[in-house]
PDB file of C-alpha atoms in Angstrom:
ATOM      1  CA  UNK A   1      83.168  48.456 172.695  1.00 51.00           C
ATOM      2  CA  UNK A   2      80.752  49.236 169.825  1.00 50.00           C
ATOM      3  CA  UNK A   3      82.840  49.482 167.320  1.00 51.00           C
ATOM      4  CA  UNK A   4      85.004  45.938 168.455  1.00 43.00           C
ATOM      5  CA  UNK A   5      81.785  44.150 168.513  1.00 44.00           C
ATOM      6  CA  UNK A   6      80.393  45.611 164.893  1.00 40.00           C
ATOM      7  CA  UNK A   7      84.354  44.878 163.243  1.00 41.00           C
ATOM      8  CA  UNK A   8      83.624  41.239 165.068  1.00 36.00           C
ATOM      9  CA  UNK A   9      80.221  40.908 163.292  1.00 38.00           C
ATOM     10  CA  UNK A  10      81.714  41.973 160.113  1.00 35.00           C
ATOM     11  CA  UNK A  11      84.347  39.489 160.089  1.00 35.00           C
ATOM     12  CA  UNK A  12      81.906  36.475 161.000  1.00 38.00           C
ATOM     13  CA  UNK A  13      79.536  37.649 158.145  1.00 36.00           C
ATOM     14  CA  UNK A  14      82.589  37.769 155.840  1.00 35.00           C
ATOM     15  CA  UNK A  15      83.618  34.211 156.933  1.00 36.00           C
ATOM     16  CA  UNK A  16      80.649  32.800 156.469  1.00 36.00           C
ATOM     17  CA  UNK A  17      79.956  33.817 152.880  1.00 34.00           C
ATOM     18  CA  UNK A  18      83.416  32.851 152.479  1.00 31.00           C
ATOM     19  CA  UNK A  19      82.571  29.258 153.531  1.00 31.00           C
ATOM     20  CA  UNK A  20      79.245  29.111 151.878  1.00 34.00           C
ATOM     21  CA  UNK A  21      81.105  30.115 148.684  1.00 31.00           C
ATOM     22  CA  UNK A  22      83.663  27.442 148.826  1.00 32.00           C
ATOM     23  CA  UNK A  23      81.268  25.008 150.048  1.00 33.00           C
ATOM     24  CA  UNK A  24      79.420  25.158 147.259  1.00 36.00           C
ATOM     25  CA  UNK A  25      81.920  25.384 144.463  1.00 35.00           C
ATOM     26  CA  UNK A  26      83.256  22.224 145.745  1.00 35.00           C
ATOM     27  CA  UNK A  27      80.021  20.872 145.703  1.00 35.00           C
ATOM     28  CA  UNK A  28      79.885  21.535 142.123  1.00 33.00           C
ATOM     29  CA  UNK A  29      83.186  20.675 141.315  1.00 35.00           C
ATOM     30  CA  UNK A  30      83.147  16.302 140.566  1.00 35.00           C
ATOM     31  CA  UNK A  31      85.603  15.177 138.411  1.00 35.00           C
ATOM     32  CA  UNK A  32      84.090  11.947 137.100  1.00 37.00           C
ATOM     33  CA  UNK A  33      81.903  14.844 135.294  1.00 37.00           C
ATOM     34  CA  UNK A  34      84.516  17.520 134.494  1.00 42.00           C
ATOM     35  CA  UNK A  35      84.592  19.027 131.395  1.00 43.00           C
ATOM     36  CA  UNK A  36      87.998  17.366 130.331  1.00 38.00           C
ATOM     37  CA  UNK A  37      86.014  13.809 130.467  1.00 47.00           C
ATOM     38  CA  UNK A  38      82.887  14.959 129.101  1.00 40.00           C
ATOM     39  CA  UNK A  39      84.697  17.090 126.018  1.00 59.00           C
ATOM     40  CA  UNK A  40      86.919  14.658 124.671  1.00 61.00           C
ATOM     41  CA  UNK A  41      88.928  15.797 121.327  1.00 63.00           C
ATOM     42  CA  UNK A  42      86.632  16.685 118.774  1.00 65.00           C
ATOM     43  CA  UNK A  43      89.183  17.571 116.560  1.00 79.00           C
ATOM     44  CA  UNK A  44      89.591  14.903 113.500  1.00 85.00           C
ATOM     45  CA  UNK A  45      92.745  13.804 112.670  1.00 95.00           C
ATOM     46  CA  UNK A  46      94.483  15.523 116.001  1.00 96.00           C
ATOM     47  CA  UNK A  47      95.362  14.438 119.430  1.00 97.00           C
ATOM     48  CA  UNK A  48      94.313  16.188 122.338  1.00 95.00           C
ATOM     49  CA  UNK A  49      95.424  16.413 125.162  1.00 95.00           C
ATOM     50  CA  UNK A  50      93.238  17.959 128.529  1.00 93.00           C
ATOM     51  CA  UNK A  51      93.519  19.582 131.768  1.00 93.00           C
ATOM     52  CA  UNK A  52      91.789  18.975 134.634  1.00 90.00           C
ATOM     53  CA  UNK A  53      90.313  22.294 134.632  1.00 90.00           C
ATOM     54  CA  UNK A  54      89.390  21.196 130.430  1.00 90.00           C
ATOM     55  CA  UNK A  55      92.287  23.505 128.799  1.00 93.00           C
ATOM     56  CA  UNK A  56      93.086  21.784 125.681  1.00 94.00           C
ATOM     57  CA  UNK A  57      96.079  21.235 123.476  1.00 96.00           C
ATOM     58  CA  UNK A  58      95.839  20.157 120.195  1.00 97.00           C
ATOM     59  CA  UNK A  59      98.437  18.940 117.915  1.00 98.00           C
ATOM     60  CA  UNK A  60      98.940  17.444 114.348  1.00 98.00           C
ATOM     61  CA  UNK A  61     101.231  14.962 112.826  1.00 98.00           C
ATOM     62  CA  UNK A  62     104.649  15.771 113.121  1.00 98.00           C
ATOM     63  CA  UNK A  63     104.321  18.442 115.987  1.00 98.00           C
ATOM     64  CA  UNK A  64     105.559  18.406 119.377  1.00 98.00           C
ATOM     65  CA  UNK A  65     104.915  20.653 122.738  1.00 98.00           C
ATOM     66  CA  UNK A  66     105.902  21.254 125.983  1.00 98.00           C
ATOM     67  CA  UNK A  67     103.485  20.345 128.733  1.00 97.00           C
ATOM     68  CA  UNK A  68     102.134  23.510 130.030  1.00 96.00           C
ATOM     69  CA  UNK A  69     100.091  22.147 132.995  1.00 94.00           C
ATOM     70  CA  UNK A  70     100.379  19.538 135.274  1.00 95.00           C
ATOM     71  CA  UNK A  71      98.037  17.327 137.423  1.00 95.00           C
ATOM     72  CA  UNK A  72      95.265  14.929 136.621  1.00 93.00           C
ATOM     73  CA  UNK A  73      93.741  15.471 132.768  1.00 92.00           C
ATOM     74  CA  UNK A  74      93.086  12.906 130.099  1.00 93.00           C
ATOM     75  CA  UNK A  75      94.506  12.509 126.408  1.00 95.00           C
ATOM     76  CA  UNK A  76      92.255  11.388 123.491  1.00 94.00           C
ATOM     77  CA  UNK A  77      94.487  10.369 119.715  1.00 96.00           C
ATOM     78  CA  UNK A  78      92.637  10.590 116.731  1.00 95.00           C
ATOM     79  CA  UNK A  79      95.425  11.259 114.469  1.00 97.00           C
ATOM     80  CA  UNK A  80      95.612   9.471 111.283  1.00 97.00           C
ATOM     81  CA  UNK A  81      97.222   6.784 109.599  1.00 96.00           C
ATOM     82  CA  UNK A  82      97.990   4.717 113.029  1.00 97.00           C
ATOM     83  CA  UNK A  83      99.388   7.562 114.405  1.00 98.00           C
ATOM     84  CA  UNK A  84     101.162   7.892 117.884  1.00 98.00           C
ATOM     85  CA  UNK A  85     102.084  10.192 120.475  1.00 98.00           C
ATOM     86  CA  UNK A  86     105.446   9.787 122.724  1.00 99.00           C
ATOM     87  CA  UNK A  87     105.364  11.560 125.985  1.00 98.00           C
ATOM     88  CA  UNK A  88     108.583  12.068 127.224  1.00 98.00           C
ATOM     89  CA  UNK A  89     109.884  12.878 130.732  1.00 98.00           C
ATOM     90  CA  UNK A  90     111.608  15.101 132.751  1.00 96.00           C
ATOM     91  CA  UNK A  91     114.567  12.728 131.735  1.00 97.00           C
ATOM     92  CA  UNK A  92     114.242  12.882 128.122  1.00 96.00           C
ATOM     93  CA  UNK A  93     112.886   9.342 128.476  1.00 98.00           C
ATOM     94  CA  UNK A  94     109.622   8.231 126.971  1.00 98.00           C
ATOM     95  CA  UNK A  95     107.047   7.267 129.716  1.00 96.00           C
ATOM     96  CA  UNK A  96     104.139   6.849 127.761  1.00 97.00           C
ATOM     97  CA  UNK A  97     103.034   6.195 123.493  1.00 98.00           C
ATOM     98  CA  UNK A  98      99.459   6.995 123.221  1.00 97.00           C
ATOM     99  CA  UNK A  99      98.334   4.083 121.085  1.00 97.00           C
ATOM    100  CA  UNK A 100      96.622   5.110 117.429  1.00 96.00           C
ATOM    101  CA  UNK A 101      92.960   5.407 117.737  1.00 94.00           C
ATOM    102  CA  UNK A 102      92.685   5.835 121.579  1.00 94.00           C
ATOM    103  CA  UNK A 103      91.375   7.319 124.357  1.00 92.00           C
ATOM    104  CA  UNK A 104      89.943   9.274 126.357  1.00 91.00           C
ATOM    105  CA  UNK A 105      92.663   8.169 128.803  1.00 93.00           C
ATOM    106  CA  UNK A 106      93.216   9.745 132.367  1.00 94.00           C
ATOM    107  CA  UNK A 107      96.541  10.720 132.969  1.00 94.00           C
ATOM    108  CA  UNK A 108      99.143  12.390 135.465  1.00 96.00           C
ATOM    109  CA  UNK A 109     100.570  15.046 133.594  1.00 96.00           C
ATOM    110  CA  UNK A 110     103.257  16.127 135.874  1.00 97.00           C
ATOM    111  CA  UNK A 111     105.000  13.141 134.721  1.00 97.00           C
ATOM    112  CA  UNK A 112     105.216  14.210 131.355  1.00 98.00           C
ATOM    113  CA  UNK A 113     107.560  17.314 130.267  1.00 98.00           C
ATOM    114  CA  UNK A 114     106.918  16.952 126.529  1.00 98.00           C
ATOM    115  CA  UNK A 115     104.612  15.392 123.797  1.00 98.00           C
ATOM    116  CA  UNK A 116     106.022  14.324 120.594  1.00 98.00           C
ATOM    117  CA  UNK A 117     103.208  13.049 117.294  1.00 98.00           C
ATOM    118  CA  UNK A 118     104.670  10.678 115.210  1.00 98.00           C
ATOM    119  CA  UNK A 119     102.145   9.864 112.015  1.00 96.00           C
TER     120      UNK A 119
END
């Protein structure tokens, strides 16, 4: 009986710093103050594009990539000489053209399989 009722005080002390941990890393967690929209691009002449979580990717006229995340994130375009930035679906059809000199923007990047720069 000893031993059920130490395992059973265990346990509850292991929940509980489990909830106090999550508790408070959502607590600290708000998005309108994430890194990804307080670190917009600070590359020049590049567009960026951000993860929720703030991973960046950064390309240069002419370059393309596949979308390695997906989720909420924003894009910022800085690249030069009016450049644009196609984003291009699951369907091979373009969804989106990041305007030249634009951004931050929120976006869904699940809907986007690849980004294309066009300068």
């Amino acid at each position: 009986m000893r031993k059920t009722r130490t395992a059973l005080t265990v346990l509850a002390l292991s929940a509980a710093a489990l909830t106090g941990t999550t508790t408070g890393a959502a607590a600290t967690d708000n998005f309108s103050t994430s890194r990804a929209a307080a670190a917009p691009c600070t590359v020049p002449d590049a567009f960026c594009a951000t993860s929720g979580s703030g991973d960046q990717l950064v390309l240069h006229c002419g370059e393309s990539a596949l979308m390695p995340w997906s989720g909420v994130g924003y894009w910022d375009n800085r690249l030069p000489g009016g450049g644009i930035v196609k984003m291009v679906d699951y369907y091979g059809s373009v969804n989106h053209v990041a305007p030249a000199d634009s951004g931050p923007t929120e976006i869904n990047w699940s809907l986007v399989r690849a980004l294309r720069t066009y300068c």
